[in-house]
Short mmCIF file of C-alpha atoms and ligand atoms in Angstrom, two decimals:
data_model
loop_
_atom_site.label_atom_id
_atom_site.label_comp_id
_atom_site.label_asym_id
_atom_site.label_seq_id
_atom_site.Cartn_x
_atom_site.Cartn_y
_atom_site.Cartn_z
CA MET A 1 109.55 94.73 82.72
CA SER A 2 108.39 91.06 82.55
CA LYS A 3 106.61 89.48 85.55
CA HIS A 4 109.73 86.94 85.76
CA ILE A 5 112.26 90.20 86.74
CA ALA A 6 112.62 92.09 89.79
CA LEU A 7 114.77 94.59 90.77
CA GLY A 8 117.53 94.24 93.51
CA VAL A 9 119.50 97.14 95.26
CA ASP A 10 122.16 96.66 97.66
CA ILE A 11 123.35 99.42 99.85
CA GLY A 12 126.89 98.79 101.14
CA GLY A 13 129.46 101.17 102.94
CA SER A 14 131.19 101.97 99.80
CA GLY A 15 128.96 101.73 96.71
CA ILE A 16 125.55 101.17 95.99
CA LYS A 17 124.81 98.09 93.41
CA THR A 18 121.42 97.52 91.23
CA ALA A 19 120.60 94.71 88.65
CA PRO A 20 117.30 93.37 87.08
CA VAL A 21 117.47 89.75 88.28
CA ASN A 22 115.44 86.99 86.29
CA LEU A 23 113.56 85.35 89.05
CA LYS A 24 113.73 81.89 87.45
CA THR A 25 117.44 81.59 87.19
CA GLY A 26 118.85 84.40 89.41
CA GLU A 27 120.61 85.84 86.59
CA PHE A 28 121.08 89.91 85.76
CA THR A 29 119.18 90.59 82.84
CA GLN A 30 121.47 93.84 82.29
CA ASP A 31 124.59 94.94 83.35
CA ARG A 32 125.30 95.90 87.13
CA TYR A 33 124.78 99.52 88.11
CA ARG A 34 127.05 100.92 90.47
CA ILE A 35 127.08 104.29 92.21
CA PRO A 36 129.43 105.23 95.16
CA THR A 37 127.75 105.41 98.29
CA PRO A 38 127.35 109.05 99.40
CA ASP A 39 129.65 110.59 102.08
CA PRO A 40 127.70 111.25 104.47
CA SER A 41 125.55 108.39 104.04
CA THR A 42 122.57 110.07 105.31
CA PRO A 43 119.04 108.96 104.63
CA ASP A 44 118.28 111.79 102.30
CA ALA A 45 121.49 111.05 100.42
CA VAL A 46 121.21 107.13 99.90
CA ALA A 47 117.43 107.55 99.18
CA ARG A 48 118.42 109.79 96.35
CA THR A 49 121.12 107.90 94.79
CA VAL A 50 118.72 104.90 95.52
CA ALA A 51 116.03 106.39 93.60
CA LYS A 52 118.89 107.21 90.76
CA CYS A 53 119.95 103.54 90.66
CA ILE A 54 116.04 102.32 90.37
CA ALA A 55 115.42 104.97 87.46
CA LYS A 56 117.87 103.49 85.28
CA PHE A 57 116.29 100.62 84.84
CA SER A 58 113.06 102.39 84.16
CA PRO A 59 110.73 99.65 86.21
CA ASP A 60 107.39 99.66 85.78
CA ARG A 61 104.79 99.65 88.30
CA LYS A 62 104.24 95.95 88.86
CA THR A 63 107.74 95.57 89.08
CA ALA A 64 109.14 94.05 92.56
CA ILE A 65 112.06 96.23 93.83
CA GLY A 66 114.14 95.01 96.99
CA VAL A 67 116.63 97.31 98.86
CA ALA A 68 119.25 95.35 101.48
CA PHE A 69 120.60 97.84 103.89
CA PRO A 70 123.18 96.83 106.49
CA GLY A 71 121.72 97.06 109.43
CA VAL A 72 118.42 95.41 111.39
CA VAL A 73 115.56 96.41 109.24
CA GLN A 74 112.02 95.43 111.04
CA HIS A 75 108.87 96.13 109.12
CA GLY A 76 110.73 98.84 106.99
CA VAL A 77 112.28 100.64 109.79
CA VAL A 78 116.19 100.93 110.41
CA LYS A 79 117.08 99.80 113.74
CA THR A 80 120.51 99.73 113.61
CA ALA A 81 123.24 101.06 111.15
CA ALA A 82 126.48 99.53 110.37
CA ASN A 83 129.04 101.61 107.88
CA VAL A 84 126.40 104.11 107.20
CA ASP A 85 125.17 106.88 109.09
CA ASP A 86 123.45 106.43 112.34
CA ALA A 87 121.24 109.30 111.16
CA TRP A 88 119.43 106.23 109.69
CA ILE A 89 118.36 104.79 112.98
CA GLY A 90 114.50 104.93 113.72
CA THR A 91 114.03 105.94 110.00
CA ASN A 92 111.18 104.16 108.04
CA MET A 93 113.45 103.39 105.11
CA ARG A 94 110.64 102.06 102.91
CA ASP A 95 108.74 105.24 102.99
CA ILE A 96 111.37 107.39 102.55
CA ILE A 97 112.74 105.66 99.25
CA ARG A 98 109.07 105.26 98.01
CA ASP A 99 109.05 109.42 98.76
CA TYR A 100 112.64 110.04 96.03
CA ALA A 101 111.73 106.87 93.99
CA GLY A 102 107.90 107.32 93.52
CA HIS A 103 107.88 103.58 93.56
CA ASP A 104 107.02 100.94 96.39
CA VAL A 105 109.93 99.22 97.43
CA PHE A 106 110.75 95.92 100.22
CA VAL A 107 113.67 96.58 102.61
CA MET A 108 115.46 94.27 104.19
CA ASN A 109 119.00 93.50 105.82
CA ASP A 110 121.93 92.89 103.57
CA ALA A 111 123.00 89.49 105.11
CA ASP A 112 119.32 88.16 104.61
CA ALA A 113 119.46 89.44 101.30
CA ALA A 114 122.72 87.34 100.31
CA GLY A 115 121.65 84.37 102.43
CA TYR A 116 118.32 84.17 100.37
CA GLY A 117 119.87 84.63 97.36
CA GLU A 118 122.29 82.01 98.18
CA TYR A 119 119.56 79.76 98.93
CA LYS A 120 117.35 80.63 95.99
CA HIS A 121 120.01 80.55 93.00
CA GLY A 122 123.27 79.77 94.64
CA ALA A 123 125.55 77.67 96.96
CA ALA A 124 122.49 76.18 98.87
CA HIS A 125 120.06 76.04 96.03
CA GLY A 126 116.64 74.90 97.08
CA GLN A 127 118.11 72.76 100.17
CA ASP A 128 115.74 72.12 102.78
CA GLY A 129 116.62 71.91 107.02
CA VAL A 130 118.49 74.49 108.76
CA ILE A 131 121.25 76.99 106.57
CA LEU A 132 123.22 79.52 107.96
CA MET A 133 124.54 82.06 105.97
CA THR A 134 127.77 84.47 107.21
CA THR A 135 129.35 87.48 105.05
CA LEU A 136 132.72 87.88 106.60
CA GLY A 137 133.61 91.51 105.68
CA THR A 138 133.90 94.74 107.91
CA GLY A 139 131.24 93.02 110.02
CA ILE A 140 129.46 89.58 109.99
CA GLY A 141 126.00 89.70 108.82
CA THR A 142 124.01 86.24 109.12
CA ALA A 143 121.11 84.90 107.70
CA LEU A 144 119.22 82.05 108.69
CA ILE A 145 116.90 80.11 106.24
CA VAL A 146 114.56 77.20 107.85
CA ASP A 147 113.43 74.98 105.03
CA GLY A 148 113.00 77.90 102.92
CA GLN A 149 111.95 80.72 105.18
CA LEU A 150 113.90 83.40 106.25
CA VAL A 151 114.06 84.05 110.08
CA PRO A 152 115.01 88.05 109.54
CA ASN A 153 117.51 90.18 111.45
CA THR A 154 119.51 87.19 113.34
CA GLU A 155 122.35 89.25 113.91
CA LEU A 156 124.55 86.33 114.79
CA GLY A 157 127.94 88.09 113.72
CA HIS A 158 127.44 90.03 117.18
CA ILE A 159 127.05 86.99 119.28
CA GLU A 160 129.63 87.53 122.53
CA ILE A 161 132.24 84.91 122.84
CA ASP A 162 134.73 85.31 125.70
CA GLY A 163 133.27 88.37 126.72
CA LYS A 164 133.77 89.62 123.17
CA ASP A 165 131.38 90.82 120.20
CA ALA A 166 132.48 87.83 117.41
CA GLU A 167 132.62 90.35 114.47
CA THR A 168 135.56 92.19 116.58
CA PHE A 169 137.75 88.90 116.16
CA ALA A 170 136.18 87.05 113.48
CA ALA A 171 135.06 89.20 110.52
CA GLU A 172 137.50 89.79 107.56
CA SER A 173 138.68 93.20 109.12
CA ALA A 174 139.88 91.88 111.92
CA ARG A 175 142.93 90.20 110.16
CA ASP A 176 143.95 93.49 109.62
CA ARG A 177 143.27 95.21 112.91
CA LEU A 178 144.61 92.67 114.89
CA GLY A 179 147.43 91.91 112.67
CA LEU A 180 146.37 88.15 112.44
CA ASP A 181 148.00 85.65 109.81
CA TRP A 182 145.94 82.94 108.28
CA ASP A 183 146.49 80.47 110.94
CA GLY A 184 145.75 83.47 113.52
CA TRP A 185 142.50 84.11 111.95
CA ILE A 186 141.52 80.78 111.39
CA LYS A 187 141.81 79.75 115.07
CA ASN A 188 139.14 82.72 115.83
CA LEU A 189 136.56 81.34 112.78
CA GLN A 190 137.13 78.12 114.48
CA LYS A 191 135.89 79.69 117.87
CA TYR A 192 133.24 81.23 115.89
CA TYR A 193 131.65 78.66 113.76
CA SER A 194 132.21 76.02 116.46
CA THR A 195 129.82 78.31 118.65
CA MET A 196 127.29 78.40 116.06
CA GLU A 197 127.06 74.96 115.52
CA LYS A 198 126.83 74.43 119.28
CA LEU A 199 123.49 76.80 119.64
CA LEU A 200 121.83 76.31 116.21
CA TRP A 201 122.84 72.74 114.50
CA PRO A 202 122.90 74.09 110.98
CA ASP A 203 122.79 71.16 108.22
CA LEU A 204 124.94 73.57 105.89
CA ILE A 205 126.67 76.74 106.71
CA ILE A 206 127.60 79.09 103.68
CA VAL A 207 130.33 81.77 103.75
CA GLY A 208 130.03 84.70 101.50
CA GLY A 209 131.77 88.14 101.73
CA GLY A 210 135.00 89.34 99.62
CA VAL A 211 137.21 86.85 101.25
CA SER A 212 135.24 83.95 100.25
CA LYS A 213 137.33 84.14 97.20
CA SER A 214 140.03 82.79 98.85
CA HIS A 215 137.71 80.10 100.67
CA HIS A 216 140.53 77.29 100.16
CA MET A 217 142.95 79.40 102.52
CA PHE A 218 140.79 79.09 105.44
CA LEU A 219 137.55 76.88 105.20
CA PRO A 220 139.67 73.37 104.84
CA HIS A 221 141.17 74.20 108.00
CA LEU A 222 137.33 74.73 110.00
CA THR A 223 136.66 71.28 111.49
CA LEU A 224 132.88 71.57 112.20
CA ARG A 225 129.85 68.88 111.93
CA ALA A 226 128.11 70.69 109.20
CA PRO A 227 129.70 71.09 105.94
CA ILE A 228 130.64 74.70 105.16
CA ILE A 229 131.11 75.88 102.02
CA PRO A 230 132.01 79.64 99.95
CA ALA A 231 129.12 81.34 98.55
CA GLU A 232 128.64 81.09 95.03
CA LEU A 233 126.80 84.17 93.91
CA ARG A 234 130.04 86.16 95.11
CA ASN A 235 129.27 90.15 95.45
CA GLY A 236 125.89 89.70 93.65
CA ALA A 237 124.50 87.56 96.19
CA GLY A 238 122.86 90.70 97.85
CA ILE A 239 120.98 92.01 94.69
CA VAL A 240 119.72 88.52 93.77
CA GLY A 241 118.36 87.54 97.09
CA ALA A 242 116.77 91.38 97.45
CA ALA A 243 115.02 90.96 93.89
CA ALA A 244 113.75 87.42 95.19
CA LEU A 245 112.55 88.67 98.55
CA ALA A 246 111.04 91.52 97.24
CA SER A 247 108.85 89.18 94.58
CA ALA A 248 107.82 86.67 97.33
CA GLU A 249 106.88 89.77 99.20
CA HIS A 250 105.00 91.18 96.30
CA LYS A 251 103.01 87.72 95.95
CA LYS A 252 101.96 87.28 99.38
CA ALA A 253 100.61 90.81 99.24
CA GLU A 254 98.75 90.43 96.38
CA LYS A 255 97.30 87.06 97.56
CA ARG A 256 96.14 88.95 100.53
CA ARG A 257 94.56 91.70 98.46
CA LYS A 258 92.99 88.84 96.46
CA ASP A 259 91.26 87.39 99.70
CA ASP A 260 90.31 90.50 101.26
CA ASP A 261 88.28 91.46 97.96
CA LYS A 262 86.58 88.11 98.11
CA LYS A 263 85.93 88.20 101.60
CA SER A 264 84.37 91.83 101.46
CA SER A 265 82.39 90.67 97.90
CA LYS A 266 80.83 87.77 99.73
CA SER A 267 79.87 89.97 102.86
CA THR A 268 78.02 92.32 100.23
CA THR A 269 76.04 90.18 98.11
CA ARG A 270 74.81 88.53 101.62
C1 LIG B 301 125.55 94.42 110.72
C2 LIG B 301 124.48 93.44 110.18
C3 LIG B 301 124.77 93.37 109.01
C4 LIG B 301 126.46 92.80 108.92
C5 LIG B 301 126.99 93.00 107.42
C6 LIG B 301 126.80 93.88 110.61
O1 LIG B 301 127.65 94.66 111.56
O2 LIG B 301 124.88 94.26 112.32
O3 LIG B 301 123.12 94.25 110.31
O4 LIG B 301 124.28 92.59 108.18
O5 LIG B 301 127.45 94.16 109.32
O6 LIG B 301 126.81 94.16 106.89
#
């Protein structure tokens, strides 16, 4: 694979999607490949499927690979799991996938991947300032990007408002579960986004998730200070962002290695 291409993998509750991404344009260089998420979605079963998705594109050793996961992922270790098996909690996802795929990967939260994808190649392309990305789906995922720097694992979908976890009343899934019409859901969204504004003062809010296709039904009815706009990359954002973040991490690691080599060669020539 050319050095301008990285592989993005997005693990969701129903499907695992993968594509090679052109890091200059954010476009897929080949058709996306999707395999249904195994049930039960245990670490071994999912890692085996992720390995299959990776193998499909035969990446070489140097290709950066990013894997997005629906939960908190801190330094390679899964801390929470949403819509996938709880057996993930406490596991080192990076190690498990490396064992199955025979390739090093960078792992991250799914909303972080989607937010970074929108920052790099979508609705917030290259925009500075404080950007809040929210994905409205079964839950609410969030990403916070400040002057191009991602603050990982923000989990602002779980903020407590009126004694309730926000995603229980403002996620897309809450519409059906609570039997809300658009007006009822818009009221809940208003409460959620007003709280976000009060606490974060974002310069831009992006709304992703399947329902963002129908953004004209709800976004124009929200009253906020910051512009609130639909995501552009739709369900490709996670793949694009996973690839882009993995490539950025790859470059950082490479630089660290070179700096260390320089330091050690200096100390041996002394
Ligand atoms: C989880 C987040 C995840 C989001 C979207 C939430 O319930 O806590 O980690 O990003 O769902 O999958």
